[in-house]
Coordinates of C-alpha atoms in Angstrom, one line a residue:
Chain Q
X1 CA 120.6 53.8 113.5
X2 CA 123.7 52.2 114.5
X3 CA 125.4 55.1 116.2
X4 CA 123.3 55.0 119.3
X5 CA 125.0 52.2 121.1
X6 CA 126.7 54.7 123.5
X7 CA 123.4 55.8 124.9
X8 CA 122.9 54.7 128.5
X9 CA 120.2 52.2 129.3
X10 CA 116.8 53.6 129.8
X11 CA 117.8 57.0 128.5
X12 CA 114.9 57.0 126.1
X13 CA 112.8 55.3 123.6
X14 CA 114.7 55.0 120.4
X15 CA 114.2 53.1 117.1
X16 CA 113.9 49.4 117.1
X17 CA 117.4 48.7 115.8
X18 CA 119.3 50.2 118.7
X19 CA 121.8 47.8 120.2
X20 CA 121.5 46.6 123.8
X21 CA 123.7 48.3 126.3
X22 CA 126.9 46.5 127.2
X23 CA 125.9 45.5 130.7
X24 CA 122.7 43.8 129.5
X25 CA 124.5 41.6 127.0
X26 CA 125.3 39.1 129.7
X27 CA 121.5 38.4 130.0
X28 CA 121.0 34.9 128.6
X29 CA 118.5 32.1 128.7
X30 CA 114.8 31.8 128.8
X31 CA 113.0 31.3 132.1
X32 CA 109.5 30.0 132.9
X33 CA 108.2 30.6 136.4
X34 CA 106.5 27.4 137.5
X35 CA 103.4 28.0 139.4
X36 CA 103.2 25.4 142.1
X37 CA 100.5 25.9 144.7
X38 CA 98.8 23.5 147.1
X39 CA 100.7 20.6 145.6
X40 CA 99.6 21.3 142.1
X41 CA 101.5 22.6 139.0
X42 CA 99.3 25.1 137.2
X43 CA 98.9 23.8 133.6
X44 CA 99.8 27.2 132.2
X45 CA 103.4 26.7 133.4
X46 CA 103.7 23.6 131.3
X47 CA 102.2 25.4 128.3
X48 CA 104.8 28.1 128.9
X49 CA 107.6 25.5 128.9
X50 CA 106.5 24.5 125.5
X51 CA 106.5 28.0 124.3
X52 CA 109.7 28.8 126.1
X53 CA 111.4 25.9 124.5
X54 CA 110.8 27.3 121.1
X55 CA 112.2 30.7 122.1
X56 CA 115.2 29.2 123.7
X57 CA 115.9 27.1 120.6
X58 CA 115.7 30.1 118.4
X59 CA 118.1 32.0 120.7
X60 CA 120.3 28.9 121.1
X61 CA 120.2 29.3 124.9
X62 CA 118.9 27.1 127.7
X63 CA 115.4 26.9 129.0
X64 CA 115.1 27.1 132.8
X65 CA 112.2 26.3 135.1
X66 CA 112.0 28.5 138.2
X67 CA 110.5 26.6 141.1
X68 CA 109.8 28.1 144.5
X69 CA 108.1 26.6 147.5
X70 CA 108.7 24.5 150.6
X71 CA 109.8 20.9 150.7
X72 CA 112.7 19.8 148.5
X73 CA 111.3 16.4 147.5
X74 CA 108.1 18.0 146.2
X75 CA 110.1 20.7 144.4
X76 CA 112.4 18.1 142.8
X77 CA 109.3 16.3 141.5
X78 CA 108.2 19.6 139.9
X79 CA 111.7 20.0 138.4
X80 CA 111.4 16.5 136.9
X81 CA 108.1 17.3 135.4
X82 CA 109.6 20.5 134.0
X83 CA 112.4 18.6 132.4
X84 CA 110.0 16.3 130.7
X85 CA 108.1 19.4 129.3
X86 CA 111.3 20.9 127.9
X87 CA 113.4 22.6 130.6
X88 CA 117.1 22.1 130.5
X89 CA 117.6 23.2 134.1
X90 CA 115.6 24.1 137.1
X91 CA 116.3 26.6 139.8
X92 CA 114.8 25.4 143.1
X93 CA 114.3 27.8 145.9
X94 CA 113.2 25.9 148.9
X95 CA 112.2 27.7 152.1
X96 CA 109.5 27.3 154.7
X97 CA 108.6 31.0 154.2
X98 CA 107.6 30.2 150.6
X99 CA 105.1 27.5 151.6
X100 CA 102.1 29.6 150.7
X101 CA 102.3 32.3 148.0
X102 CA 102.8 35.8 149.3
X103 CA 104.0 38.6 147.2
X104 CA 106.7 39.9 149.4
X105 CA 109.0 36.8 149.8
X106 CA 108.3 35.6 146.2
X107 CA 109.2 39.0 144.8
X108 CA 112.4 39.0 146.9
X109 CA 113.6 35.6 145.7
X110 CA 112.6 36.1 142.1
X111 CA 114.4 39.5 142.0
X112 CA 117.5 38.0 143.6
X113 CA 117.5 35.0 141.2
X114 CA 117.2 37.3 138.2
X115 CA 120.1 39.5 139.4
X116 CA 122.3 36.5 139.9
X117 CA 121.6 34.4 136.8
X118 CA 120.3 37.1 134.4
X119 CA 117.7 35.7 132.1
X120 CA 117.1 37.3 128.8
X121 CA 113.4 36.4 128.9
X122 CA 111.1 35.5 131.7
X123 CA 107.6 34.1 131.3
X124 CA 104.8 33.8 133.8
X125 CA 101.2 32.7 133.6
X126 CA 98.6 35.5 133.5
X127 CA 96.9 34.0 136.6
X128 CA 96.1 35.7 139.8
X129 CA 99.5 34.6 141.2
X130 CA 101.4 35.3 138.0
X131 CA 100.0 38.8 137.6
X132 CA 100.6 39.6 141.2
X133 CA 104.2 38.5 141.1
X134 CA 105.1 39.7 137.6
X135 CA 104.0 43.3 138.3
X136 CA 106.0 43.5 141.5
X137 CA 109.2 41.8 140.0
X138 CA 109.2 43.9 136.9
X139 CA 108.8 47.1 138.8
X140 CA 111.6 46.1 141.2
X141 CA 113.9 45.3 138.3
X142 CA 112.6 48.3 136.4
X143 CA 112.1 46.4 133.3
X144 CA 109.3 46.0 130.8
X145 CA 106.4 43.6 131.3
X146 CA 103.8 42.7 128.6
X147 CA 100.5 41.3 129.9
X148 CA 98.3 38.6 128.5
X149 CA 100.3 37.8 125.4
X150 CA 98.7 35.6 122.7
X151 CA 101.9 35.1 120.7
X152 CA 105.6 35.2 121.4
X153 CA 108.4 35.3 118.9
X154 CA 112.0 36.4 118.5
X155 CA 112.7 39.0 115.9
X156 CA 116.0 39.5 114.1
X157 CA 117.5 41.6 116.8
X158 CA 117.1 38.9 119.6
X159 CA 114.2 40.9 120.8
X160 CA 111.1 39.3 122.3
X161 CA 108.1 40.2 120.1
X162 CA 105.1 39.9 122.4
X163 CA 101.7 40.2 120.8
X164 CA 98.7 40.9 122.9
X165 CA 95.1 42.0 122.3
X166 CA 94.5 45.7 122.8
X167 CA 91.4 48.0 122.8
X168 CA 89.4 45.4 124.6
X169 CA 90.5 42.7 122.1
X170 CA 89.5 44.4 118.9
X171 CA 93.0 44.8 117.7
X172 CA 96.4 43.1 118.4
X173 CA 99.6 44.9 119.1
X174 CA 103.2 43.7 119.2
X175 CA 105.3 45.0 122.0
X176 CA 109.1 44.9 122.5
X177 CA 111.1 45.7 125.6
X178 CA 114.0 47.7 124.4
X179 CA 117.2 48.2 126.3
X180 CA 116.0 46.6 129.5
X181 CA 116.5 43.0 130.7
X182 CA 114.9 40.6 131.3
X183 CA 112.1 41.0 128.9
X184 CA 109.0 39.8 130.8
X185 CA 105.7 38.6 129.6
X186 CA 102.6 36.9 131.0
X187 CA 100.4 34.5 129.0
X188 CA 96.9 33.4 129.9
X189 CA 96.1 29.7 130.5
X190 CA 95.1 27.8 127.3
X191 CA 96.5 30.3 124.9
X192 CA 99.5 28.2 124.1
X193 CA 99.3 24.6 123.2
X194 CA 100.2 22.0 125.9
X195 CA 103.5 20.4 124.8
X196 CA 103.8 16.6 124.8
X197 CA 105.8 15.4 127.7
X198 CA 108.9 13.5 126.9
X199 CA 109.5 10.6 129.4
X200 CA 113.0 10.3 130.6
X201 CA 114.1 13.7 129.5
X202 CA 116.3 15.1 132.3
X203 CA 118.1 18.3 133.3
X204 CA 120.1 19.7 136.1
X205 CA 119.0 21.3 139.3
X206 CA 120.5 24.4 140.7
X207 CA 119.6 25.1 144.3
X208 CA 119.3 28.8 145.2
X209 CA 119.1 30.2 148.7
X210 CA 117.8 33.5 149.8
X211 CA 118.0 34.5 153.5
X212 CA 114.3 34.7 154.4
X213 CA 113.0 35.1 157.9
X214 CA 109.3 34.7 158.6
X215 CA 109.5 37.6 161.1
X216 CA 110.6 39.9 158.3
X217 CA 107.5 39.2 156.2
X218 CA 104.8 41.6 157.0
X219 CA 101.9 39.8 155.4
X220 CA 100.7 36.5 157.1
X221 CA 98.4 33.9 155.7
X222 CA 95.9 33.1 158.3
X223 CA 93.7 30.8 156.4
X224 CA 93.0 29.3 153.0
X225 CA 89.5 28.5 151.8
X226 CA 89.8 26.2 148.8
X227 CA 87.2 26.5 146.1
X228 CA 84.7 23.7 146.6
X229 CA 82.3 24.7 143.8
X230 CA 85.2 24.3 141.5
X231 CA 83.5 23.0 138.3
X232 CA 83.6 26.3 136.5
X233 CA 87.4 26.4 136.9
X234 CA 87.6 23.3 134.7
X235 CA 86.0 25.1 131.8
X236 CA 89.3 26.2 130.3
X237 CA 90.4 22.6 130.2
X238 CA 87.3 20.9 128.9
X239 CA 87.5 18.8 125.7
X240 CA 84.1 19.8 124.6
X241 CA 82.5 23.2 125.2
X242 CA 79.0 24.4 124.3
X243 CA 78.4 28.1 124.7
X244 CA 75.4 30.3 124.2
X245 CA 75.0 33.9 123.2
X246 CA 72.3 36.5 123.0
X247 CA 70.6 34.4 120.3
X248 CA 69.3 32.2 123.2
X249 CA 66.8 35.1 123.8
X250 CA 65.9 34.2 127.4
X251 CA 67.7 33.1 130.5
X252 CA 65.7 29.8 130.6
X253 CA 67.2 28.8 127.3
X254 CA 70.7 28.6 128.8
X255 CA 69.5 25.2 129.9
X256 CA 69.5 24.1 126.3
X257 CA 73.3 24.7 126.2
X258 CA 73.8 22.9 129.4
X259 CA 71.8 19.9 128.2
X260 CA 73.9 19.5 125.1
X261 CA 77.1 19.9 127.1
X262 CA 75.7 17.2 129.4
X263 CA 75.0 14.8 126.6
X264 CA 78.6 15.2 125.3
X265 CA 80.2 15.0 128.7
X266 CA 81.5 18.5 128.1
X267 CA 81.4 21.9 129.8
X268 CA 79.4 25.0 129.1
X269 CA 79.6 28.8 129.1
X270 CA 78.5 31.9 127.3
X271 CA 79.5 35.2 125.7
X272 CA 79.8 38.5 127.6
X273 CA 76.2 39.7 127.1
X274 CA 74.9 36.7 129.0
X275 CA 77.1 37.6 132.0
X276 CA 76.0 41.2 131.8
X277 CA 72.4 40.2 131.8
X278 CA 73.1 37.9 134.8
X279 CA 72.0 34.7 132.9
X280 CA 75.3 33.0 133.6
X281 CA 78.0 33.5 136.2
X282 CA 81.1 35.5 135.3
X283 CA 83.4 32.5 135.7
X284 CA 81.6 30.9 132.7
X285 CA 82.3 33.8 130.4
X286 CA 84.3 32.8 127.3
X287 CA 86.4 35.3 125.4
X288 CA 89.0 38.0 125.8
X289 CA 87.7 39.3 129.2
X290 CA 86.6 35.8 130.3
X291 CA 88.2 32.4 129.8
X292 CA 90.3 31.3 126.9
X293 CA 89.5 27.8 125.9
X294 CA 91.1 25.2 123.7
X295 CA 88.7 22.3 123.4
X296 CA 88.6 19.7 120.7
X297 CA 85.1 20.7 119.9
X298 CA 83.5 24.1 120.5
X299 CA 79.8 24.7 119.7
X300 CA 78.7 28.3 119.7
X301 CA 75.0 28.7 119.7
X302 CA 73.5 32.1 119.0
X303 CA 76.8 33.9 119.4
X304 CA 77.6 36.5 116.8
X305 CA 81.3 36.2 117.2
X306 CA 82.7 39.6 118.1
X307 CA 86.5 39.8 118.0
X308 CA 86.6 39.6 121.8
X309 CA 84.9 36.2 121.7
X310 CA 87.1 35.0 118.8
X311 CA 90.3 35.7 120.8
X312 CA 89.0 33.3 123.5
X313 CA 88.1 30.4 121.3
X314 CA 90.2 30.3 118.2
X315 CA 92.5 27.7 119.7
X316 CA 89.7 25.1 119.5
X317 CA 90.3 22.2 117.1
X318 CA 86.8 22.4 115.6
X319 CA 84.6 25.4 115.9
X320 CA 80.9 24.8 115.1
X321 CA 78.6 27.9 114.8
X322 CA 74.9 28.0 115.0
X323 CA 73.4 31.3 114.1
X324 CA 70.3 32.6 112.3
X325 CA 72.2 35.4 110.6
X326 CA 74.3 34.0 107.7
X327 CA 76.5 37.1 107.8
X328 CA 77.4 36.8 111.5
X329 CA 81.1 37.2 112.0
X330 CA 81.4 33.9 113.8
X331 CA 81.1 32.2 110.4
X332 CA 84.3 33.9 109.4
X333 CA 86.3 31.8 111.9
X334 CA 84.2 28.8 112.6
X335 CA 85.1 25.6 110.7
X336 CA 81.5 24.4 110.4
X337 CA 78.4 26.6 110.3
X338 CA 74.7 26.2 110.2
X339 CA 72.1 28.9 109.6
X340 CA 69.6 27.9 112.2
X341 CA 67.8 29.1 115.4
X342 CA 69.8 27.7 118.3
X343 CA 66.6 27.4 120.3
X344 CA 65.2 24.7 118.0
X345 CA 68.4 23.2 116.9
X346 CA 70.0 22.7 120.3
X347 CA 67.3 20.3 121.7
X348 CA 67.4 18.4 118.4
X349 CA 71.2 18.1 118.6
X350 CA 71.1 16.9 122.2
X351 CA 68.5 14.2 121.2
X352 CA 70.5 13.2 118.2
X353 CA 73.8 13.0 120.1
X354 CA 72.2 11.0 122.9
X355 CA 70.7 8.6 120.4
X356 CA 74.0 8.0 118.6
X357 CA 76.0 7.5 121.7
X358 CA 73.4 5.2 123.4
X359 CA 73.1 3.0 120.3
X360 CA 76.8 2.2 120.8
X361 CA 76.3 1.5 124.5
X362 CA 73.7 -1.2 123.6
X363 CA 76.0 -2.6 120.9
X364 CA 79.0 -2.6 123.2
Chain P
X1 CA 93.0 57.9 158.5
X2 CA 94.1 58.8 155.0
X3 CA 92.9 56.7 152.1
X4 CA 93.9 57.4 148.6
X5 CA 92.0 55.9 145.7
X6 CA 93.6 55.7 142.2
X7 CA 91.1 55.8 139.4
X8 CA 91.4 55.8 135.6
X9 CA 89.2 57.4 133.1
X10 CA 88.6 54.8 130.4
X11 CA 86.4 54.6 127.3
X12 CA 83.2 52.7 127.9
X13 CA 84.2 49.5 126.2
X14 CA 80.6 48.4 125.8
X15 CA 80.2 51.3 123.4
X16 CA 83.4 50.9 121.4
X17 CA 82.7 49.9 117.8
X18 CA 85.2 48.5 115.3
X19 CA 84.9 50.0 111.8
X20 CA 83.4 47.2 109.7
X21 CA 85.7 47.9 106.7
X22 CA 89.0 49.2 108.0
X23 CA 88.8 47.1 111.2
X24 CA 90.1 50.0 113.2
X25 CA 88.7 51.2 116.5
X26 CA 86.2 54.0 116.3
X27 CA 86.7 56.1 119.4
X28 CA 85.0 59.3 118.4
X29 CA 82.0 59.9 120.5
X30 CA 82.7 57.0 122.8
X31 CA 81.7 58.1 126.3
X32 CA 84.3 57.8 129.1
X33 CA 83.6 56.3 132.5
X34 CA 85.5 55.6 135.7
X35 CA 87.2 52.2 135.3
X36 CA 84.5 50.0 136.9
X37 CA 87.0 48.1 139.1
X38 CA 88.2 51.4 140.6
X39 CA 84.7 52.1 141.8
X40 CA 84.9 49.0 144.0
X41 CA 88.1 50.5 145.5
X42 CA 86.4 53.9 146.0
X43 CA 83.3 52.2 147.6
X44 CA 85.6 50.3 150.0
X45 CA 87.5 53.4 150.8
X46 CA 84.3 55.3 151.6
X47 CA 83.0 52.5 153.9
X48 CA 86.3 52.5 155.8
X49 CA 86.2 56.2 156.2
X50 CA 82.6 56.1 157.4
X51 CA 83.5 53.6 160.0
X52 CA 87.0 54.8 161.1
X53 CA 86.9 58.5 160.2
X54 CA 89.5 60.2 158.1
X55 CA 89.5 61.4 154.5
X56 CA 89.3 59.8 151.1
X57 CA 91.4 61.4 148.3
X58 CA 90.7 60.3 144.8
X59 CA 93.4 60.8 142.2
X60 CA 94.4 60.1 138.7
X61 CA 96.9 60.8 136.0
X62 CA 95.6 61.7 132.7
X63 CA 94.6 64.4 130.2
X64 CA 92.8 67.5 131.5
X65 CA 89.4 66.0 130.6
X66 CA 90.0 63.3 133.3
X67 CA 88.8 66.0 135.7
X68 CA 85.2 64.8 134.8
X69 CA 85.9 61.4 136.3
X70 CA 87.4 62.9 139.4
X71 CA 84.3 65.1 139.8
X72 CA 82.1 62.1 139.4
X73 CA 84.1 60.4 142.2
X74 CA 83.4 63.4 144.4
X75 CA 79.7 62.9 143.9
X76 CA 80.0 59.4 145.4
X77 CA 81.4 61.1 148.5
X78 CA 85.2 61.4 148.1
X79 CA 86.6 64.3 150.1
X80 CA 88.9 65.7 147.6
X81 CA 90.3 65.0 144.1
X82 CA 93.7 65.5 142.5
X83 CA 94.6 65.3 138.8
X84 CA 98.2 64.9 137.7
X85 CA 98.3 66.1 134.2
X86 CA 101.3 67.0 132.0
X87 CA 102.4 66.3 128.5
X88 CA 105.6 64.6 129.8
X89 CA 103.4 61.6 130.9
X90 CA 102.0 61.0 127.4
X91 CA 102.7 57.5 126.2
X92 CA 103.5 56.0 129.6
X93 CA 103.5 52.2 129.9
X94 CA 102.7 50.6 133.2
X95 CA 106.2 51.0 134.6
X96 CA 106.2 54.8 133.8
X97 CA 102.7 55.1 135.0
X98 CA 103.5 53.6 138.4
X99 CA 106.4 55.9 138.6
X100 CA 104.3 59.0 138.0
X101 CA 101.5 57.8 140.3
X102 CA 103.8 56.9 143.1
X103 CA 105.2 60.4 143.0
X104 CA 101.7 61.8 143.0
X105 CA 100.9 59.8 146.1
X106 CA 104.1 61.0 147.8
X107 CA 103.2 64.6 147.1
X108 CA 99.6 64.1 148.2
X109 CA 100.9 62.4 151.3
X110 CA 103.1 65.4 152.1
X111 CA 100.1 67.7 151.6
X112 CA 97.4 65.9 153.4
X113 CA 99.1 63.2 155.3
X114 CA 100.6 59.9 154.2
X115 CA 98.1 57.3 153.2
X116 CA 97.2 54.3 155.4
X117 CA 95.7 52.5 152.4
X118 CA 96.0 53.1 148.7
X119 CA 93.2 51.5 146.6
X120 CA 93.2 50.6 142.9
X121 CA 90.9 48.4 140.8
X122 CA 92.3 45.0 140.1
X123 CA 92.8 46.1 136.5
X124 CA 91.5 48.6 134.0
X125 CA 89.1 47.6 131.3
X126 CA 91.1 49.2 128.5
X127 CA 94.7 48.1 129.3
X128 CA 93.7 44.9 131.2
X129 CA 97.3 44.5 132.6
X130 CA 96.7 44.5 136.4
X131 CA 100.3 45.9 136.6
X132 CA 99.9 49.4 137.9
X133 CA 98.7 48.6 141.4
X134 CA 101.6 46.2 142.1
X135 CA 103.9 48.8 140.4
X136 CA 102.8 51.5 142.9
X137 CA 103.1 49.1 145.8
X138 CA 106.7 48.3 144.9
X139 CA 107.8 51.8 144.3
X140 CA 106.3 53.0 147.6
X141 CA 107.3 49.9 149.6
X142 CA 103.7 49.2 150.6
X143 CA 102.5 45.7 151.2
X144 CA 100.7 44.5 148.1
X145 CA 97.3 42.9 148.4
X146 CA 95.8 42.3 145.0
X147 CA 92.5 40.7 143.9
X148 CA 91.0 41.6 147.3
X149 CA 87.4 40.5 147.5
X150 CA 86.7 42.0 150.9
X151 CA 88.2 43.7 154.0
X152 CA 87.1 41.8 157.0
X153 CA 88.6 44.0 159.7
X154 CA 91.0 46.7 160.4
X155 CA 92.6 47.9 163.6
X156 CA 94.1 51.4 163.5
X157 CA 95.8 51.1 166.9
X158 CA 97.8 48.0 165.9
X159 CA 97.7 49.2 162.3
X160 CA 96.6 45.8 161.1
X161 CA 94.3 44.9 158.3
X162 CA 92.6 41.6 157.6
X163 CA 91.6 40.9 154.0
X164 CA 90.2 38.1 151.8
X165 CA 92.2 37.6 148.6
X166 CA 90.9 35.6 145.6
X167 CA 93.5 33.1 144.4
X168 CA 93.4 30.7 141.5
X169 CA 92.4 27.8 143.8
X170 CA 90.6 29.5 146.6
X171 CA 90.5 32.4 149.0
X172 CA 93.5 33.5 151.1
X173 CA 92.7 35.2 154.4
X174 CA 95.7 37.5 154.9
X175 CA 96.7 39.8 157.8
X176 CA 99.0 42.7 156.9
X177 CA 100.3 45.8 158.4
X178 CA 99.3 49.3 157.3
X179 CA 100.2 51.1 155.0
X180 CA 99.0 48.7 152.3
X181 CA 98.2 48.8 148.6
X182 CA 94.9 47.0 147.9
X183 CA 93.5 46.2 144.4
X184 CA 89.8 45.4 144.5
X185 CA 87.9 42.7 142.7
X186 CA 84.6 43.1 141.0
X187 CA 81.4 42.7 143.0
X188 CA 83.2 43.2 146.3
X189 CA 80.8 45.9 147.5
X190 CA 77.7 47.5 146.0
X191 CA 78.5 51.0 144.8
X192 CA 76.6 53.6 146.7
X193 CA 74.6 56.4 145.1
X194 CA 76.0 59.6 146.3
X195 CA 73.8 61.9 148.4
X196 CA 72.4 65.2 147.0
X197 CA 74.7 67.0 149.3
X198 CA 77.7 65.2 147.8
X199 CA 76.5 66.1 144.3
X200 CA 76.2 69.8 145.2
X201 CA 79.5 69.8 146.9
X202 CA 81.1 68.0 143.9
X203 CA 79.7 70.5 141.5
X204 CA 81.4 73.3 143.3
X205 CA 84.5 71.5 144.5
X206 CA 87.9 72.4 143.2
X207 CA 89.8 69.5 141.6
X208 CA 93.4 70.0 142.5
X209 CA 95.5 70.0 139.3
X210 CA 99.2 69.3 139.5
X211 CA 101.9 68.9 136.9
X212 CA 105.3 67.2 136.9
X213 CA 106.9 70.3 138.4
X214 CA 104.5 70.9 141.2
X215 CA 104.7 67.2 142.2
X216 CA 108.4 67.4 142.0
X217 CA 109.1 64.4 139.8
X218 CA 112.7 63.5 140.5
X219 CA 113.6 62.1 137.0
X220 CA 111.5 63.2 134.0
X221 CA 113.4 60.6 132.0
X222 CA 111.4 57.9 133.8
X223 CA 108.1 59.4 132.6
X224 CA 106.1 59.0 129.4
X225 CA 107.4 57.4 126.3
X226 CA 111.0 58.0 127.4
X227 CA 110.5 56.1 130.6
X228 CA 108.7 53.2 129.1
X229 CA 110.7 50.1 128.6
X230 CA 108.0 48.6 126.5
X231 CA 107.4 49.9 123.0
X232 CA 104.5 49.2 120.7
X233 CA 106.0 48.1 117.4
X234 CA 102.8 47.6 115.5
X235 CA 99.0 47.5 115.9
X236 CA 97.0 45.3 113.6
X237 CA 93.7 43.6 113.1
X238 CA 93.6 39.9 113.6
X239 CA 93.9 38.1 110.2
X240 CA 90.9 36.5 108.9
X241 CA 91.1 32.7 108.3
X242 CA 91.7 31.8 104.8
X243 CA 88.4 30.0 104.3
X244 CA 85.1 30.8 106.0
X245 CA 82.9 28.1 107.7
X246 CA 81.7 25.2 105.7
X247 CA 77.9 25.6 105.8
X248 CA 75.7 22.7 106.5
X249 CA 72.8 22.8 104.1
X250 CA 69.5 23.6 105.8
X251 CA 66.9 24.0 103.0
X252 CA 63.5 22.6 104.0
X253 CA 65.1 20.6 106.9
X254 CA 63.5 19.8 110.1
X255 CA 65.6 20.4 113.3
X256 CA 66.2 16.7 113.6
X257 CA 67.5 16.4 110.0
X258 CA 69.7 19.5 110.5
X259 CA 71.0 18.0 113.7
X260 CA 71.9 14.8 112.0
X261 CA 73.6 16.6 109.1
X262 CA 75.6 18.7 111.6
X263 CA 76.7 15.7 113.7
X264 CA 77.8 13.9 110.5
X265 CA 79.9 16.9 109.6
X266 CA 81.4 17.1 113.1
X267 CA 82.3 13.4 113.2
X268 CA 83.7 13.4 109.6
X269 CA 86.0 16.1 110.6
X270 CA 86.8 14.7 114.0
X271 CA 86.8 10.9 113.8
X272 CA 89.0 10.6 116.8
X273 CA 86.6 12.6 118.9
X274 CA 83.7 10.4 117.7
X275 CA 85.7 7.3 118.8
X276 CA 86.4 8.8 122.2
X277 CA 82.8 9.8 122.7
X278 CA 81.6 6.4 121.8
X279 CA 84.1 4.7 124.1
X280 CA 83.1 7.1 126.9
X281 CA 79.4 6.3 126.4
X282 CA 80.1 2.6 126.2
X283 CA 82.1 2.7 129.4
X284 CA 79.3 4.3 131.4

C-alpha cells in the first residue's frame, strides 16, 4: 500500500491509502466561493463558511473566501461579512467584466486563482450559479468534483470525505478525490447549519487581478428579469413549514396546508407526488429532488416519508408527522407523531393555533 | 446546421424500490427511460432543425442496451443515432464521462460535420450532478449555457444565439456565439409525439456503434475508473434515528382535542418557538 508513491498523478485509481503525488502537496487551505449576485450574498455561502471553518481547523490551515464581482467597496463589505462568518482571508477579484455572472470569465478567474494559490479543498453552493461554475472549473483543472454533498469530513489521510445521496436519494455514498487537487464539492442551500456571525472578527484581503477584456468574452448579458413572484424562493429559509403529501387526497385539500401555514406565519410545500399530479408548483417540492429545508418546526401532513423526503427535511429542529398509517416511515424520523387523518386534523389545528395566538393578542 | 443531442439511459426513478429489510436498491426489472431533461434538449433540437434545416444527431455513451433509448429518440424524429460503448468506459465519473463524450462529439463532427449546438439535459435523474454538460463544454471550448429555459432566436449568418437562462434570482437573457453547449431546463418545450413515418424509420434505422478505438480516444487512461478522480469509498443506508416519534395519544379524541394535545406537545418541546409566535401575534 505504501509503495505506490512513485506513480504519477492520475495514472489510475488505486487504494485509499496512496500518498498524494509530490507536486500536489503544496496544495493547502480551504476555500469557499462566495456567491455574490445583484448585491446579495447567497446564504449558502455563509453556511459553507461555517462548514469550511471546521474542515480548515481539522487540517490546521486557513479558510479563505473567494469573492468575485465588480466594485471594490461592495466586495470589501462581502469580505468583512465573510470574516465574521469564519474566513481568515478573502481573495477579491474586482473587474467590470465580472459584474454579472457569466461562465466564461468566472471560470477563467477561478482557474487562475486556484493555480496561483493552490487550495486543498474548494466548496461551492449547489445553486444554479455554483453548479454552472463548479463543473467548468473542475473540468478545466481536471480534478474531482462531488455534487450536492450532505456531509463533509476529513479522514485520517487528509482526504475530503464527501457524502452525498445516490440512487435518487435512497442511499448515501462517501466519495473521495484521490491524487488530484483541489478536492471540489458543492453543497445545497440549507443542508449545513448557518454559523453564528462573530462581530469584530477580521481577516486579511488579497487582491487578485486577471487580465479580462469585455471584447474577449463571447457571451453577453442583454437583460436580467428578476423574479417577482419570489415567495416560493423563501421556502428554504422559512422558520415554520407545513407540507402535504398524497394523504391530502385531492388538490383542493392543499388549501388546508396553506391555511395552517398562514396561521403560523410560515411557508408551505409538498412531497413529490403532489408536484407530479400538478397540485403544487415544482418550486414548492420538498425533498431530495426539491428543496432542502431547515425550519424550527416542520409539520408533514399525509406524507409517508420516503427517504427522498427525509433527506430534504431532517435538518428541521422539530418534525411533526400526521399520518393515518401508524407504520408510515415518517414516524421513524419525526420527533412527534399523531395517527390521524390530515384532512380532519389540519383544520382543527389551524383553528386551535389561531385561537391560542389571538388570546395572547387580546391579553397583550 | 448540425445539432448534437447527448442523452442518457437511466432507470425510471419512479419505479425504483428500496428493499424494506436490507435497505438496498432493487434494480431488477426497473424499466429504463431517456433521462427526462434530455428530452427537452431533443425537442429543442428538433424545433431548430425544423425551422433552420440541418440534422439532429442523438448520441450516448453506455452499455449496448442503451441502443433502445437511441432508437426511441429516433422515433421522436432525430436523424441519426450513435452509441459509444466499450468496457474501458465502465465506472466513469463525470470528468471521465465528459472526456469520452467530448471525443465522441469530435468524431461525430468529423463524420457528419461539426456541431453548431450540443444539447444536454440540465442534469440526469440518477446522478443529479449537472456536471457533464459543463464538462463537455470546457473540453470542446464551447460557450456554456446551462439551465436554459428557452431559445428566443438564432441567426445562422451571424452565428448568434439568444437564450433565456434561469438563475437563482431571475432570468438572464444571454446572447452568445455558435457553437454552444446548451443544457435544457424542464418544461421548456412540450415533447412532440413522433410521426408514424418516424416510428417506421426508427425501427429500421441503424444505430451507429462505436468503441474507444473507432472514436480514437487519445488517452485511455483518462477513461473509466482509471480516469476518474473521484472514488466511491462506501455506499450505505441512512442511519435510522435512535428513537422513533413520540406519538400523541388519539383514542376517542375529537379533531379539536387531538389538535390541542398536539400543540401542547409542540410547545413543550419548543418553548422558544411558542414565545416567538406569541410575540409575533401580539405585534400584529
